[in-house]
Amino acid sequence: MAEEGRQPSMAWLFFSPSGRIGRLPFFLSWLFWLFTGGFLLAQVLKYEGQDAPLALWTLALVASGFLSTVSLVMLAIKRLHDIGYPGPLALCLFIPVLSPIVFIALCLWPGAEGSNEFGGRRNGPNS
């Protein structure tokens, strides 16, 4: 029997702080932004001597940087919710010494089984 409630969407996954996500969607979403940024940076370096393409790719890189930062915070909030911690702890990702430790912990720490105070199901928005 299918779960009731709203179905997850890409907009929810990347840009909503509500709900919970598991370790795999969290890690794969980080990889998506890593590869996107890497591709755009490669394009910037490729067109280094040409003004028009360089401006276009630089603008795309800056926009991607902004979108990925917002998205990664939302992903961390949902991952923290899955573990059972409040979302504001996601700010630890901006502390240089703690950032790698927090990232590894969010990738490896198993989520709470069943429902918790942040949602009834994993990998979906709150109903």
PDB file of C-alpha atoms in Angstrom:
ATOM      1  CA  MET A   1       0.000   0.000   0.000  1.00  0.00           C
ATOM      2  CA  ALA A   2       1.358   3.409  -0.940  1.00  0.00           C
ATOM      3  CA  GLU A   3       2.093   5.977   1.729  1.00  0.00           C
ATOM      4  CA  GLU A   4      -0.323   8.844   1.922  1.00  0.00           C
ATOM      5  CA  GLY A   5       0.690  12.484   1.715  1.00  0.00           C
ATOM      6  CA  ARG A   6       2.552  14.555  -0.790  1.00  0.00           C
ATOM      7  CA  GLN A   7       5.022  12.932  -3.129  1.00  0.00           C
ATOM      8  CA  PRO A   8       8.620  14.130  -3.010  1.00  0.00           C
ATOM      9  CA  SER A   9       9.803  16.407  -5.804  1.00  0.00           C
ATOM     10  CA  MET A  10      13.181  17.748  -6.842  1.00  0.00           C
ATOM     11  CA  ALA A  11      12.213  21.191  -5.538  1.00  0.00           C
ATOM     12  CA  TRP A  12      11.378  19.653  -2.157  1.00  0.00           C
ATOM     13  CA  LEU A  13      14.609  17.648  -2.084  1.00  0.00           C
ATOM     14  CA  PHE A  14      16.899  20.561  -2.882  1.00  0.00           C
ATOM     15  CA  PHE A  15      15.113  23.634  -1.509  1.00  0.00           C
ATOM     16  CA  SER A  16      12.740  22.736   1.345  1.00  0.00           C
ATOM     17  CA  PRO A  17      13.748  22.353   5.003  1.00  0.00           C
ATOM     18  CA  SER A  18      10.706  20.234   5.924  1.00  0.00           C
ATOM     19  CA  GLY A  19      10.757  16.487   6.199  1.00  0.00           C
ATOM     20  CA  ARG A  20      13.545  13.954   6.455  1.00  0.00           C
ATOM     21  CA  ILE A  21      16.036  12.331   4.079  1.00  0.00           C
ATOM     22  CA  GLY A  22      18.237   9.297   4.438  1.00  0.00           C
ATOM     23  CA  ARG A  23      21.979   8.989   3.993  1.00  0.00           C
ATOM     24  CA  LEU A  24      21.991   7.983   0.324  1.00  0.00           C
ATOM     25  CA  PRO A  25      19.846  10.858  -1.039  1.00  0.00           C
ATOM     26  CA  PHE A  26      21.873  13.267   1.118  1.00  0.00           C
ATOM     27  CA  PHE A  27      25.203  12.021  -0.249  1.00  0.00           C
ATOM     28  CA  LEU A  28      24.003  11.818  -3.854  1.00  0.00           C
ATOM     29  CA  SER A  29      22.639  15.377  -3.661  1.00  0.00           C
ATOM     30  CA  TRP A  30      26.021  16.607  -2.426  1.00  0.00           C
ATOM     31  CA  LEU A  31      27.682  14.773  -5.321  1.00  0.00           C
ATOM     32  CA  PHE A  32      25.290  16.430  -7.764  1.00  0.00           C
ATOM     33  CA  TRP A  33      26.306  19.906  -6.580  1.00  0.00           C
ATOM     34  CA  LEU A  34      29.998  18.933  -6.504  1.00  0.00           C
ATOM     35  CA  PHE A  35      29.916  17.761 -10.127  1.00  0.00           C
ATOM     36  CA  THR A  36      27.833  20.760 -11.212  1.00  0.00           C
ATOM     37  CA  GLY A  37      30.335  23.167  -9.664  1.00  0.00           C
ATOM     38  CA  GLY A  38      33.252  21.226 -11.109  1.00  0.00           C
ATOM     39  CA  PHE A  39      31.756  21.294 -14.600  1.00  0.00           C
ATOM     40  CA  LEU A  40      31.087  25.036 -14.435  1.00  0.00           C
ATOM     41  CA  LEU A  41      34.570  25.750 -13.089  1.00  0.00           C
ATOM     42  CA  ALA A  42      36.074  23.704 -15.941  1.00  0.00           C
ATOM     43  CA  GLN A  43      34.084  25.801 -18.424  1.00  0.00           C
ATOM     44  CA  VAL A  44      35.328  29.027 -16.815  1.00  0.00           C
ATOM     45  CA  LEU A  45      38.920  27.814 -17.117  1.00  0.00           C
ATOM     46  CA  LYS A  46      38.329  26.608 -20.680  1.00  0.00           C
ATOM     47  CA  TYR A  47      37.180  30.050 -21.868  1.00  0.00           C
ATOM     48  CA  GLU A  48      39.682  32.071 -19.841  1.00  0.00           C
ATOM     49  CA  GLY A  49      40.844  34.242 -22.752  1.00  0.00           C
ATOM     50  CA  GLN A  50      37.427  34.894 -24.367  1.00  0.00           C
ATOM     51  CA  ASP A  51      35.345  37.644 -22.797  1.00  0.00           C
ATOM     52  CA  ALA A  52      31.747  36.747 -23.735  1.00  0.00           C
ATOM     53  CA  PRO A  53      31.822  32.999 -22.953  1.00  0.00           C
ATOM     54  CA  LEU A  54      33.890  33.660 -19.831  1.00  0.00           C
ATOM     55  CA  ALA A  55      31.297  36.127 -18.534  1.00  0.00           C
ATOM     56  CA  LEU A  56      28.466  33.682 -19.221  1.00  0.00           C
ATOM     57  CA  TRP A  57      30.160  30.725 -17.524  1.00  0.00           C
ATOM     58  CA  THR A  58      31.307  32.876 -14.613  1.00  0.00           C
ATOM     59  CA  LEU A  59      27.742  34.063 -14.072  1.00  0.00           C
ATOM     60  CA  ALA A  60      26.538  30.442 -14.200  1.00  0.00           C
ATOM     61  CA  LEU A  61      29.227  29.456 -11.676  1.00  0.00           C
ATOM     62  CA  VAL A  62      28.246  32.247  -9.265  1.00  0.00           C
ATOM     63  CA  ALA A  63      24.536  31.406  -9.578  1.00  0.00           C
ATOM     64  CA  SER A  64      25.287  27.718  -9.038  1.00  0.00           C
ATOM     65  CA  GLY A  65      27.367  28.588  -5.994  1.00  0.00           C
ATOM     66  CA  PHE A  66      24.476  30.501  -4.461  1.00  0.00           C
ATOM     67  CA  LEU A  67      21.903  27.808  -5.291  1.00  0.00           C
ATOM     68  CA  SER A  68      24.133  25.001  -4.070  1.00  0.00           C
ATOM     69  CA  THR A  69      24.821  26.755  -0.757  1.00  0.00           C
ATOM     70  CA  VAL A  70      21.103  27.207  -0.080  1.00  0.00           C
ATOM     71  CA  SER A  71      20.370  23.663  -1.219  1.00  0.00           C
ATOM     72  CA  LEU A  72      23.113  22.087   0.878  1.00  0.00           C
ATOM     73  CA  VAL A  73      21.831  23.828   3.998  1.00  0.00           C
ATOM     74  CA  MET A  74      18.310  22.521   3.292  1.00  0.00           C
ATOM     75  CA  LEU A  75      19.677  19.016   2.727  1.00  0.00           C
ATOM     76  CA  ALA A  76      21.608  19.166   5.996  1.00  0.00           C
ATOM     77  CA  ILE A  77      18.499  20.345   7.859  1.00  0.00           C
ATOM     78  CA  LYS A  78      16.470  17.411   6.506  1.00  0.00           C
ATOM     79  CA  ARG A  79      19.299  14.990   7.314  1.00  0.00           C
ATOM     80  CA  LEU A  80      19.509  16.343  10.864  1.00  0.00           C
ATOM     81  CA  HIS A  81      15.743  15.924  11.159  1.00  0.00           C
ATOM     82  CA  ASP A  82      16.124  12.287  10.133  1.00  0.00           C
ATOM     83  CA  ILE A  83      18.679  11.741  12.892  1.00  0.00           C
ATOM     84  CA  GLY A  84      16.452  13.530  15.412  1.00  0.00           C
ATOM     85  CA  TYR A  85      18.342  16.809  15.823  1.00  0.00           C
ATOM     86  CA  PRO A  86      17.065  20.336  15.170  1.00  0.00           C
ATOM     87  CA  GLY A  87      17.811  22.011  11.842  1.00  0.00           C
ATOM     88  CA  PRO A  88      19.832  25.002  13.114  1.00  0.00           C
ATOM     89  CA  LEU A  89      22.734  22.632  13.784  1.00  0.00           C
ATOM     90  CA  ALA A  90      23.265  22.749  10.005  1.00  0.00           C
ATOM     91  CA  LEU A  91      25.137  25.999  10.615  1.00  0.00           C
ATOM     92  CA  CYS A  92      28.022  23.837  11.843  1.00  0.00           C
ATOM     93  CA  LEU A  93      28.749  23.205   8.157  1.00  0.00           C
ATOM     94  CA  PHE A  94      30.010  26.802   7.976  1.00  0.00           C
ATOM     95  CA  ILE A  95      32.603  26.355  10.743  1.00  0.00           C
ATOM     96  CA  PRO A  96      35.819  25.435   8.913  1.00  0.00           C
ATOM     97  CA  VAL A  97      37.206  22.907  11.414  1.00  0.00           C
ATOM     98  CA  LEU A  98      33.830  21.239  12.070  1.00  0.00           C
ATOM     99  CA  SER A  99      32.566  21.180   8.490  1.00  0.00           C
ATOM    100  CA  PRO A 100      34.257  17.962   7.314  1.00  0.00           C
ATOM    101  CA  ILE A 101      33.432  16.200  10.580  1.00  0.00           C
ATOM    102  CA  VAL A 102      29.764  17.209  10.404  1.00  0.00           C
ATOM    103  CA  PHE A 103      29.551  16.184   6.737  1.00  0.00           C
ATOM    104  CA  ILE A 104      31.026  12.744   7.426  1.00  0.00           C
ATOM    105  CA  ALA A 105      28.753  12.300  10.441  1.00  0.00           C
ATOM    106  CA  LEU A 106      25.668  13.200   8.373  1.00  0.00           C
ATOM    107  CA  CYS A 107      26.720  10.718   5.688  1.00  0.00           C
ATOM    108  CA  LEU A 108      27.334   7.860   8.113  1.00  0.00           C
ATOM    109  CA  TRP A 109      24.968   8.357  11.074  1.00  0.00           C
ATOM    110  CA  PRO A 110      21.845   6.208  10.621  1.00  0.00           C
ATOM    111  CA  GLY A 111      18.494   7.935  10.895  1.00  0.00           C
ATOM    112  CA  ALA A 112      15.831   7.258  13.480  1.00  0.00           C
ATOM    113  CA  GLU A 113      13.637   4.287  12.647  1.00  0.00           C
ATOM    114  CA  GLY A 114       9.959   5.083  12.292  1.00  0.00           C
ATOM    115  CA  SER A 115       8.536   8.526  12.850  1.00  0.00           C
ATOM    116  CA  ASN A 116      10.045  11.236  15.007  1.00  0.00           C
ATOM    117  CA  GLU A 117       9.099  14.804  15.880  1.00  0.00           C
ATOM    118  CA  PHE A 118      10.227  16.015  12.422  1.00  0.00           C
ATOM    119  CA  GLY A 119       8.159  13.687  10.266  1.00  0.00           C
ATOM    120  CA  GLY A 120       6.548  10.345   9.905  1.00  0.00           C
ATOM    121  CA  ARG A 121       8.434   9.029   6.929  1.00  0.00           C
ATOM    122  CA  ARG A 122      11.887   9.298   5.446  1.00  0.00           C
ATOM    123  CA  ASN A 123      12.640  10.738   1.979  1.00  0.00           C
ATOM    124  CA  GLY A 124       9.403  12.665   1.722  1.00  0.00           C
ATOM    125  CA  PRO A 125       7.867  15.954   2.785  1.00  0.00           C
ATOM    126  CA  ASN A 126       5.806  16.259   5.930  1.00  0.00           C
ATOM    127  CA  SER A 127       2.140  15.568   5.313  1.00  0.00           C
TER     128      SER A 127
END
